[in-house]
mmCIF file of C-alpha atoms in Angstrom:
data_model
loop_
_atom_site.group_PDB
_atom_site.id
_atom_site.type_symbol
_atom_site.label_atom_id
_atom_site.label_comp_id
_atom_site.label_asym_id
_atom_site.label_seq_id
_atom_site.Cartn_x
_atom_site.Cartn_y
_atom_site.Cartn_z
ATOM 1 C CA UNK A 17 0.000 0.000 0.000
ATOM 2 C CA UNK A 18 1.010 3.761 -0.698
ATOM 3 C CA UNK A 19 2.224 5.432 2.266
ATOM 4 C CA UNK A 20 2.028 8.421 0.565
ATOM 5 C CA UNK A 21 -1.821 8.807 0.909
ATOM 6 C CA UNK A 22 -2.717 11.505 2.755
ATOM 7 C CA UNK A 23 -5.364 9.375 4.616
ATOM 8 C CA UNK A 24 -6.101 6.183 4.967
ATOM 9 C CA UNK A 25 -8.507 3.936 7.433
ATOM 10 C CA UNK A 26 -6.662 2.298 9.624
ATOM 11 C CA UNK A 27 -9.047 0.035 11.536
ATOM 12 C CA UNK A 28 -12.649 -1.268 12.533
ATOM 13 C CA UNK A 29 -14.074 -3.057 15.312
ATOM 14 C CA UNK A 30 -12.858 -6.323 16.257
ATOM 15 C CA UNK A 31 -13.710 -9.233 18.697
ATOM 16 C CA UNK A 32 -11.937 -12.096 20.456
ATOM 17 C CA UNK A 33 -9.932 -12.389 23.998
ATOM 18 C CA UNK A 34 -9.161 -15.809 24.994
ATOM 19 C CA UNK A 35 -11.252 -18.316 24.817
ATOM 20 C CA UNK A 36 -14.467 -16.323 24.961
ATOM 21 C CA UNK A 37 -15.894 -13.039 22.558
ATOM 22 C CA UNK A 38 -15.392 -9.703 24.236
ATOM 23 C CA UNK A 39 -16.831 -6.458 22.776
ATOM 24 C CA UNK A 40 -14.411 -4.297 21.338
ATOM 25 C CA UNK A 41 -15.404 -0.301 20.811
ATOM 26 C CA UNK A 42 -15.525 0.175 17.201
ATOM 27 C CA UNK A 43 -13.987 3.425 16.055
ATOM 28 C CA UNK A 44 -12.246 4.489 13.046
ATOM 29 C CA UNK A 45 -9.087 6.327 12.795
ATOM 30 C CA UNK A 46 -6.922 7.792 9.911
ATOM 31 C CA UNK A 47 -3.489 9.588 9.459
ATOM 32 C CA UNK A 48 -2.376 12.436 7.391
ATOM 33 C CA UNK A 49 1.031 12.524 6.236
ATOM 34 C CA UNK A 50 3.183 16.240 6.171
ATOM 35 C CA UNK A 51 6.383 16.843 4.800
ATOM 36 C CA UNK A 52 8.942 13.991 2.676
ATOM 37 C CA UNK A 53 9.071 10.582 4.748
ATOM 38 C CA UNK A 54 12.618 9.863 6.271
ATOM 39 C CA UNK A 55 12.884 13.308 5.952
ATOM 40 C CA UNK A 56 12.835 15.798 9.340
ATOM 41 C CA UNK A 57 9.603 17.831 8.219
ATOM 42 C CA UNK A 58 8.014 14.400 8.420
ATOM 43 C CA UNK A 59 4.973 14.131 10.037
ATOM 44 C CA UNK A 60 2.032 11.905 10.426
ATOM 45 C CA UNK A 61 -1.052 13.431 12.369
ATOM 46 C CA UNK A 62 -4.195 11.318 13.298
ATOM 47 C CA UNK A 63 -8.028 12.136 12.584
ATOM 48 C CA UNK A 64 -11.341 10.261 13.777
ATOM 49 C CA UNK A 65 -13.819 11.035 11.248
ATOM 50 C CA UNK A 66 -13.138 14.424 9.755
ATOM 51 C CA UNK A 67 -11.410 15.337 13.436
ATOM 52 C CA UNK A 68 -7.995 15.453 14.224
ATOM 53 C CA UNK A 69 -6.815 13.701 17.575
ATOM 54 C CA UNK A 70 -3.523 13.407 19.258
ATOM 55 C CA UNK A 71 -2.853 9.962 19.409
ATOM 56 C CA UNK A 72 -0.809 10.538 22.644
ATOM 57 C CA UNK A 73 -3.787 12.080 24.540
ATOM 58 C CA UNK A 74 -7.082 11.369 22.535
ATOM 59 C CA UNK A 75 -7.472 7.600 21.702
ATOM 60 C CA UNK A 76 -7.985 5.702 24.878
ATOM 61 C CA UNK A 77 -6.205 3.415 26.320
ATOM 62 C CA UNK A 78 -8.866 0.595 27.004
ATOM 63 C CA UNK A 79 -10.325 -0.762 23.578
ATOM 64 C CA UNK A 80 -13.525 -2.572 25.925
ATOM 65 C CA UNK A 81 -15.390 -2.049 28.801
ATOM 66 C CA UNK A 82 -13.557 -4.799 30.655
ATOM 67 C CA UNK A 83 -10.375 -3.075 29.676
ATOM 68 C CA UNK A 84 -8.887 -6.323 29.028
ATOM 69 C CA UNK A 85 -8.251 -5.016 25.271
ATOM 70 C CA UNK A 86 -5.998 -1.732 25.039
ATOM 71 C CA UNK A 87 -5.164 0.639 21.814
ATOM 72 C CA UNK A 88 -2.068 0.399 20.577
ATOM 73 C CA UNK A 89 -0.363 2.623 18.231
ATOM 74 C CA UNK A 90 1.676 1.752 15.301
ATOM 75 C CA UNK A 91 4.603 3.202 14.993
ATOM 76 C CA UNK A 92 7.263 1.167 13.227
ATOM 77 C CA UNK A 93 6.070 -1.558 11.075
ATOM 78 C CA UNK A 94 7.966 -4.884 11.938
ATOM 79 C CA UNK A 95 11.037 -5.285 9.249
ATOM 80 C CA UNK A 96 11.689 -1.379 9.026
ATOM 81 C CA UNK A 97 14.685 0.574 10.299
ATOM 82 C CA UNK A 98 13.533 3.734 10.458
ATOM 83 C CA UNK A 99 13.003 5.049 14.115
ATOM 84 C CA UNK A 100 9.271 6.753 14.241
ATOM 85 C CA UNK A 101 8.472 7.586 17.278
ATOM 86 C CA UNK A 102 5.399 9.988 18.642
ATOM 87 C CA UNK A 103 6.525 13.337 19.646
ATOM 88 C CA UNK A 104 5.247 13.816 22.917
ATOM 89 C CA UNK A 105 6.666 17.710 22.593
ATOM 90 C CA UNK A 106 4.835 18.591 19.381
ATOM 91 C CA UNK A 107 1.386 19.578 19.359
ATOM 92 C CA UNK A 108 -0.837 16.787 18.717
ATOM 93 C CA UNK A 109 1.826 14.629 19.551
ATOM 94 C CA UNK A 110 1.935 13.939 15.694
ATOM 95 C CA UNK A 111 4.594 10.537 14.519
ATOM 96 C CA UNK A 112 7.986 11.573 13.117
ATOM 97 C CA UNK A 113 11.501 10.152 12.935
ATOM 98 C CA UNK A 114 13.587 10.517 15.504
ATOM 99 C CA UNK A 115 16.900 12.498 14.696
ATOM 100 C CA UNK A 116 20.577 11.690 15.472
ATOM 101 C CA UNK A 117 23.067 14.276 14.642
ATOM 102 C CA UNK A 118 20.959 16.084 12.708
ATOM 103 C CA UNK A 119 20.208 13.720 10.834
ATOM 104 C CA UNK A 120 16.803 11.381 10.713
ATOM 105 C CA UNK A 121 17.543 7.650 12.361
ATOM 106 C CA UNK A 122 17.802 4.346 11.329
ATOM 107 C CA UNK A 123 18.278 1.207 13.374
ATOM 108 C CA UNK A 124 21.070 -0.905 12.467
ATOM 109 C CA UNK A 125 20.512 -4.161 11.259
ATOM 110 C CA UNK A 126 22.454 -6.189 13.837
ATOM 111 C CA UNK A 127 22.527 -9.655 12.440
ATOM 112 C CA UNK A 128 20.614 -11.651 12.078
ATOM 113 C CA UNK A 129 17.859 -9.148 12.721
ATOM 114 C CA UNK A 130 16.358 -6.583 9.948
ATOM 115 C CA UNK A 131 15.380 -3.642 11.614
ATOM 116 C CA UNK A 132 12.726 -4.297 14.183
ATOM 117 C CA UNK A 133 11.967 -7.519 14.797
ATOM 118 C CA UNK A 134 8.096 -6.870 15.663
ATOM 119 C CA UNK A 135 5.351 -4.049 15.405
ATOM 120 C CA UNK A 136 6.990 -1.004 17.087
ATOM 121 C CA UNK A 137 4.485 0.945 18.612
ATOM 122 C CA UNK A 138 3.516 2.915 21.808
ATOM 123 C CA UNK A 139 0.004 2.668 24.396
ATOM 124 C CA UNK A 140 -1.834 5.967 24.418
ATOM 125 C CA UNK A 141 -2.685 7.957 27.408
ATOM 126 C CA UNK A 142 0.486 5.977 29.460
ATOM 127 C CA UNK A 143 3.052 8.241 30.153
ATOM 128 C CA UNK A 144 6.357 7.283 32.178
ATOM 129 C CA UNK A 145 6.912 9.925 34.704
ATOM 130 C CA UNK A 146 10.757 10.887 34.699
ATOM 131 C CA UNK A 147 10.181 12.188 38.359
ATOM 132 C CA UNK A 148 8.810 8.938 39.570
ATOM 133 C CA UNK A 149 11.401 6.673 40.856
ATOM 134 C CA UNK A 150 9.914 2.810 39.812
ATOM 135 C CA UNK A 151 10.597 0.489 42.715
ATOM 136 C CA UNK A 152 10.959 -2.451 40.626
ATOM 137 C CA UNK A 153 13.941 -0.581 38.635
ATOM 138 C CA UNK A 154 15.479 1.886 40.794
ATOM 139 C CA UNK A 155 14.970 4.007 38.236
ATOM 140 C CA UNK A 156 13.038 7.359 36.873
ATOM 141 C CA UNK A 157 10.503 7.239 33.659
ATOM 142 C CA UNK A 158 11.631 8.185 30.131
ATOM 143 C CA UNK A 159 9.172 10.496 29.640
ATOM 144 C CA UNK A 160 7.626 8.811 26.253
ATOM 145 C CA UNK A 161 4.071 6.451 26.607
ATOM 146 C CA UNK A 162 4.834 2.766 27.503
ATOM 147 C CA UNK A 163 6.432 0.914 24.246
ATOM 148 C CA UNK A 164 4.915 -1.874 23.340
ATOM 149 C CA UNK A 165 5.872 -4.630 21.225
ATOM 150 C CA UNK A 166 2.847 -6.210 18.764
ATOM 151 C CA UNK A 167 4.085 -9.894 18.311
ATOM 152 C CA UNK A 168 1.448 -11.095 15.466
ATOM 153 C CA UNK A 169 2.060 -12.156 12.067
ATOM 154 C CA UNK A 170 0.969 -9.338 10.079
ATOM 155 C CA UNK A 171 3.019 -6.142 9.202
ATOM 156 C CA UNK A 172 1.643 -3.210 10.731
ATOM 157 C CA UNK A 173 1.027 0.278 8.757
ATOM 158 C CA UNK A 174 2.448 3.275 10.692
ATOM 159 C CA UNK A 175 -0.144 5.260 12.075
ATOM 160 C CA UNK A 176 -2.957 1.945 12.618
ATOM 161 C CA UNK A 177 -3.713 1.809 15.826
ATOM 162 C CA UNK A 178 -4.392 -1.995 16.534
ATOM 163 C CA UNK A 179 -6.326 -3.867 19.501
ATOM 164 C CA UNK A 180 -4.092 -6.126 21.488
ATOM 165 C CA UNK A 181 -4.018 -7.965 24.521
ATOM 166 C CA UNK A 182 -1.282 -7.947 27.049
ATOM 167 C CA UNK A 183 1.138 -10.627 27.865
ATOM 168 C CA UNK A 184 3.952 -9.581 30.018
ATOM 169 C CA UNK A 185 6.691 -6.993 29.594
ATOM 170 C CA UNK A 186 10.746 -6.432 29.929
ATOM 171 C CA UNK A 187 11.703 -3.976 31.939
ATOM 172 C CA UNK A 188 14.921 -2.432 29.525
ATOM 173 C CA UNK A 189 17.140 0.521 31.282
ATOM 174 C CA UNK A 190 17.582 2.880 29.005
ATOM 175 C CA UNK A 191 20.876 5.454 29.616
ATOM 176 C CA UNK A 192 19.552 5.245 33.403
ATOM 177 C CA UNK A 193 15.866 5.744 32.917
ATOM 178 C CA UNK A 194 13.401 2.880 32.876
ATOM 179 C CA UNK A 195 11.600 2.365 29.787
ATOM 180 C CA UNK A 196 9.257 -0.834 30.027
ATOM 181 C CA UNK A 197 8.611 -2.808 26.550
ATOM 182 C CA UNK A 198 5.200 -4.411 26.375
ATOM 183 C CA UNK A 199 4.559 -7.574 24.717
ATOM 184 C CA UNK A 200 1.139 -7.820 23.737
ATOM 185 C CA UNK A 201 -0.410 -9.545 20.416
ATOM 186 C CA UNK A 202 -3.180 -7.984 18.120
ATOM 187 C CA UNK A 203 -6.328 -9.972 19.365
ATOM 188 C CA UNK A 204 -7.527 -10.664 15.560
ATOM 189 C CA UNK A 205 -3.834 -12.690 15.541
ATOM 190 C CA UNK A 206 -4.001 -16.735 14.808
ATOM 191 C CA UNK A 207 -2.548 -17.286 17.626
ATOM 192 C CA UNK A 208 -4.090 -14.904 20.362
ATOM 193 C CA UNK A 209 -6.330 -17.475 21.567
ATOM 194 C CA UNK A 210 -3.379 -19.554 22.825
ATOM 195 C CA UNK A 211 -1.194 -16.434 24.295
ATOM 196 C CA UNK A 212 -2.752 -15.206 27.768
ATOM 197 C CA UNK A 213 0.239 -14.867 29.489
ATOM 198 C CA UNK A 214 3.846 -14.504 29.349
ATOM 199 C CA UNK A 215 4.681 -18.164 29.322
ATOM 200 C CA UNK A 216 2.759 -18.756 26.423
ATOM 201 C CA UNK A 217 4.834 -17.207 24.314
ATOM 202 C CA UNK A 218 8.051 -19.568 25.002
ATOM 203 C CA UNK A 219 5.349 -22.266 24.662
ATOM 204 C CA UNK A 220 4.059 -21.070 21.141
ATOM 205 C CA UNK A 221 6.968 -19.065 20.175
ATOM 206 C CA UNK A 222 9.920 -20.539 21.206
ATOM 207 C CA UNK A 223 13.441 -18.668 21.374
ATOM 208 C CA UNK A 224 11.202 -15.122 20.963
ATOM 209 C CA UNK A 225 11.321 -13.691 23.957
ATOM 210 C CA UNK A 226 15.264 -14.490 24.288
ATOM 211 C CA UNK A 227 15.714 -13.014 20.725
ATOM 212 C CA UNK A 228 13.424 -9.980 21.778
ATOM 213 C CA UNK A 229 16.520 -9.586 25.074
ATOM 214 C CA UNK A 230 18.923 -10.413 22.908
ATOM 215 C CA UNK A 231 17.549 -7.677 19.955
ATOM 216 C CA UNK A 232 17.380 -4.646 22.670
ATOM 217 C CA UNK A 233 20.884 -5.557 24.728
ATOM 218 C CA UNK A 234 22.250 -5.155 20.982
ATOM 219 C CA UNK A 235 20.133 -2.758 18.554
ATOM 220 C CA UNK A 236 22.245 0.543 19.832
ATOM 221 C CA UNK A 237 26.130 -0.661 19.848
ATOM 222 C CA UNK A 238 26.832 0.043 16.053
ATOM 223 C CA UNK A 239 25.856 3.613 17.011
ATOM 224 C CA UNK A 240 28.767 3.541 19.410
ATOM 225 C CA UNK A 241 26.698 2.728 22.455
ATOM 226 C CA UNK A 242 27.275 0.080 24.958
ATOM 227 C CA UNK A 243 24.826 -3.257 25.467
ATOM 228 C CA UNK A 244 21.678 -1.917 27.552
ATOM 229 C CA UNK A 245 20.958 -3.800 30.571
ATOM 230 C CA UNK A 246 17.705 -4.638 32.302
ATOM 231 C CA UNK A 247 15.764 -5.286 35.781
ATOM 232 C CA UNK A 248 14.911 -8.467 36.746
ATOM 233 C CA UNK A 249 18.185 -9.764 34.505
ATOM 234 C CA UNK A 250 15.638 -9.388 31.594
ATOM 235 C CA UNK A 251 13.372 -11.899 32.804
ATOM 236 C CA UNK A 252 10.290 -11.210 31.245
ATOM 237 C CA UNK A 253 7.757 -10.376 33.831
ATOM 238 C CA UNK A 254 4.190 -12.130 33.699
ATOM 239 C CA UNK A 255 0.450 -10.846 32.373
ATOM 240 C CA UNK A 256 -0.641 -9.549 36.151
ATOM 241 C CA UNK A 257 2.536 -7.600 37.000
ATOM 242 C CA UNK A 258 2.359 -5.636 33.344
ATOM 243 C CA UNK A 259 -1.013 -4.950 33.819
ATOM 244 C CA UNK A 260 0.042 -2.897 36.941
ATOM 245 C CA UNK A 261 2.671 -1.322 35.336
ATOM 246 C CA UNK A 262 0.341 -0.187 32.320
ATOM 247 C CA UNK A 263 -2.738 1.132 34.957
ATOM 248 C CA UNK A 264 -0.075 2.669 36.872
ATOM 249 C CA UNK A 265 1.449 5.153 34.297
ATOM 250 C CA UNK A 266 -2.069 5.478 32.882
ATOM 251 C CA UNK A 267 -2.792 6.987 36.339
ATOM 252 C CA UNK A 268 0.464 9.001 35.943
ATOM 253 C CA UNK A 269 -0.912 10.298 32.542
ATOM 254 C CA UNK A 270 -3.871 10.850 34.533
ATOM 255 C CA UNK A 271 -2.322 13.142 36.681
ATOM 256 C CA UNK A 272 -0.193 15.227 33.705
ATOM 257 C CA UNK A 273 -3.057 16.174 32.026
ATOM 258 C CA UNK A 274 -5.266 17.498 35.352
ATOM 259 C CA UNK A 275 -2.230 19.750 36.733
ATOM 260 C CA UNK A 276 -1.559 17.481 39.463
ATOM 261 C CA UNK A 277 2.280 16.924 38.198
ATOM 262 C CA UNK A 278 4.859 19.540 38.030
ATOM 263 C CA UNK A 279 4.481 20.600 34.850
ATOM 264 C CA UNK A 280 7.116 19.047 32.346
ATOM 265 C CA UNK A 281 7.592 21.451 29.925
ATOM 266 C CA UNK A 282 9.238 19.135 27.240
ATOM 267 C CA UNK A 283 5.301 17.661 27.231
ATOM 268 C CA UNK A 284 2.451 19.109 24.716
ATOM 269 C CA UNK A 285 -0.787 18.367 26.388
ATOM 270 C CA UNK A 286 -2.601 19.621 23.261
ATOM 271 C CA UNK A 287 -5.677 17.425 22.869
ATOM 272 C CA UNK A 288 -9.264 17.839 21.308
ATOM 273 C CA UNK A 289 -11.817 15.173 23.105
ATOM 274 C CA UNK A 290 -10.589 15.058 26.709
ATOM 275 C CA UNK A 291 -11.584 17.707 29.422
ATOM 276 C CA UNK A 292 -8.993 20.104 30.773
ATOM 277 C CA UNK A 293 -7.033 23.183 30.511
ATOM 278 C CA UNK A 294 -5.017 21.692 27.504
ATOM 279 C CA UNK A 295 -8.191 21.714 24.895
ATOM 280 C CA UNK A 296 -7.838 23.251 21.453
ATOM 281 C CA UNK A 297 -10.349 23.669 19.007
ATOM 282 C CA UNK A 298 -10.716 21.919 15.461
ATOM 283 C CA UNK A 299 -9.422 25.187 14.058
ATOM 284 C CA UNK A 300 -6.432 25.520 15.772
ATOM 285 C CA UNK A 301 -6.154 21.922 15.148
ATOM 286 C CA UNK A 302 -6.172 22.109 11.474
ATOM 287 C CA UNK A 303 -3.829 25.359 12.079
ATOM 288 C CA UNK A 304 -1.044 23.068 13.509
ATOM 289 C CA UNK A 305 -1.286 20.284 10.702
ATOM 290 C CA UNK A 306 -1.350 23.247 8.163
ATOM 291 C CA UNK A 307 1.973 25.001 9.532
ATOM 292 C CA UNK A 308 3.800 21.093 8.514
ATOM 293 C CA UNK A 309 5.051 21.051 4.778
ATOM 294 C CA UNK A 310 2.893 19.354 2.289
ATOM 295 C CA UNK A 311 2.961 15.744 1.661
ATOM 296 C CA UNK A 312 6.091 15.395 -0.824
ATOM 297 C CA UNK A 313 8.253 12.491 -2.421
ATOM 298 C CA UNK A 314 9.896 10.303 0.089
ATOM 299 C CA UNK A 315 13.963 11.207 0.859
ATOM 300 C CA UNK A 316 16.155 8.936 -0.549
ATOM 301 C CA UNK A 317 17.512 6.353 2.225
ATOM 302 C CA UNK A 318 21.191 5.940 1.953
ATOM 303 C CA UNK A 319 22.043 2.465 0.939
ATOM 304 C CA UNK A 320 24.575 1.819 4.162
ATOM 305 C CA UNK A 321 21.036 1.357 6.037
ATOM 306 C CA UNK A 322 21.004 -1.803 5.140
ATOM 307 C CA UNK A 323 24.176 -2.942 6.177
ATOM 308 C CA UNK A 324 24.695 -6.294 8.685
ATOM 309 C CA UNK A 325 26.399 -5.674 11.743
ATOM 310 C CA UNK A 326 27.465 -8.329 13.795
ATOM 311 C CA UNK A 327 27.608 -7.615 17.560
ATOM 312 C CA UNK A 328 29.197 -10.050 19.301
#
């Protein structure tokens, strides 16, 4: 598909938790790209309906009323190198590539994996607060939503915002700062019915969740970097304990967006649908996507992006 439309629909309603049906909220989201992808005027900003959202602040977290399903956003599909992130300082939090010496980024390739080795994505209305120290790390937040890792079979779009179900998490530390990875699965997958919990996946997937360790200890040392580390000696915790760990930073978000944090000032609580002092109209909504470039051809991606490195 052409990522260069300027909108697209990027999901519907969808069923299935377990072994029994669960009703999932149906809503329908689409993205408008700005600017040249892998380019740094890139930017992708979301809509529901004719309305634009901030996917950071605007699509909820819990996909059902059991809130046993959550939203997920897209970011990178799996396979990619290109490191798309959503900008939690830009108004409407819109997706765009992370930079690097002033230059946009690229993973490396650090064999044998090409680029990210799942769907790349982040939970909306989670936010890791970099002034709350986590007792199971020892560590602050990272001041981003929680990452989470979509483990299905099918690629992901950038921008599609997915239903999932949790499984467990690693807890990666992250330059000092603790920046928990979700592992959840797209609840339309094959194989969701089998994967409820953590353990599941070694039983149905076996070697992934060492090759998912083994992926983030490596993915930054061909940028000069040393091996990350993690908490629990990246053991990857179970269903119940991630669960916590995603209600608690939604609480945290929570917090950010009624005034009772200090207020971060690298943070754009820009939002159109919830309550609060951060509100902005549709107007000044379509004023912020307007001030982005127009859509334009993508930027060339230097061949040396694809090169193997081998870590050892």
């Amino acid at each position: 598909m052409n990522l260069r439309s300027t909108s697209r629909l990027i999901f519907k309603g969808v069923k299935l938790l377990s072994a029994r049906a669960v009703t999932v909220r149906s809503m329908a989201y689409s993205i408008e790209e700005r600017g040249s992808q892998y380019s740094l005027d890139y930017r992708v900003y979301f809509k529901k309906g004719d309305k634009y959202v901030s996917p950071f602040h605007d699509v909820p977290l819990y996909a059902n009323a059991e809130k046993t399903v959550y939203n997920a956003i897209m970011e990178v599909p799996r396979w990619s190198n290109a490191k798309m992130e959503i900008s939690v300082a830009d108004k409407l939090n819109p997706i765009k590539q992370d930079v690097k010496k002033g230059k946009a980024r690229f993973v490396s390739n650090v064999f044998p994996y090409h680029g990210y080795m799942w769907n790349y994505g982040a939970l909306p209305q989670t936010w890791e607060d970099p002034s709350h120290m986590d007792p199971n790390t020892n560590c602050k937040g990272d001041n981003d939503p929680l990452d989470v890792c979509e483990i299905g079979y099918r690629v992901a779009k950038r921008g599609e915002v997915r239903q999932v179900k949790v499984l467990g998490c690693v807890a990666l530390i992250d330059e000092g700062e603790t920046d928990w990875k979700v592992l959840a699965i797209d609840v339309t997958d094959p194989l969701a019915e089998k994967l409820n919990d953590v353990s599941d996946i070694e039983t149905e997937m076996p070697g992934f969740l060492a090759a998912t360790v083994e992926w983030f200890t490596k993915y930054k040392v061909p940028a000069g970097k040393p091996k990350n580390n993690f908490a629990f000696n990246g053991k990857a915790m179970d269903k119940d304990f991630t669960t916590r760990i995603v209600a608690e930073t939604h609480d945290q978000w929570e917090k950010l967006m009624k005034n009772q944090h200090s207020d971060p000032t690298s943070i754009s609580r820009a939002n159109t649908t919830v309550a609060g002092d951060y509100l902005v109209s549709q107007t000044d909504a379509a004023g912020v996507v307007a001030t982005s470039p127009p859509p334009a051809p993508d930027t060339p991606i230097d061949p040396i992006v694809d090169k193997w490195h081998y870590v050892q």
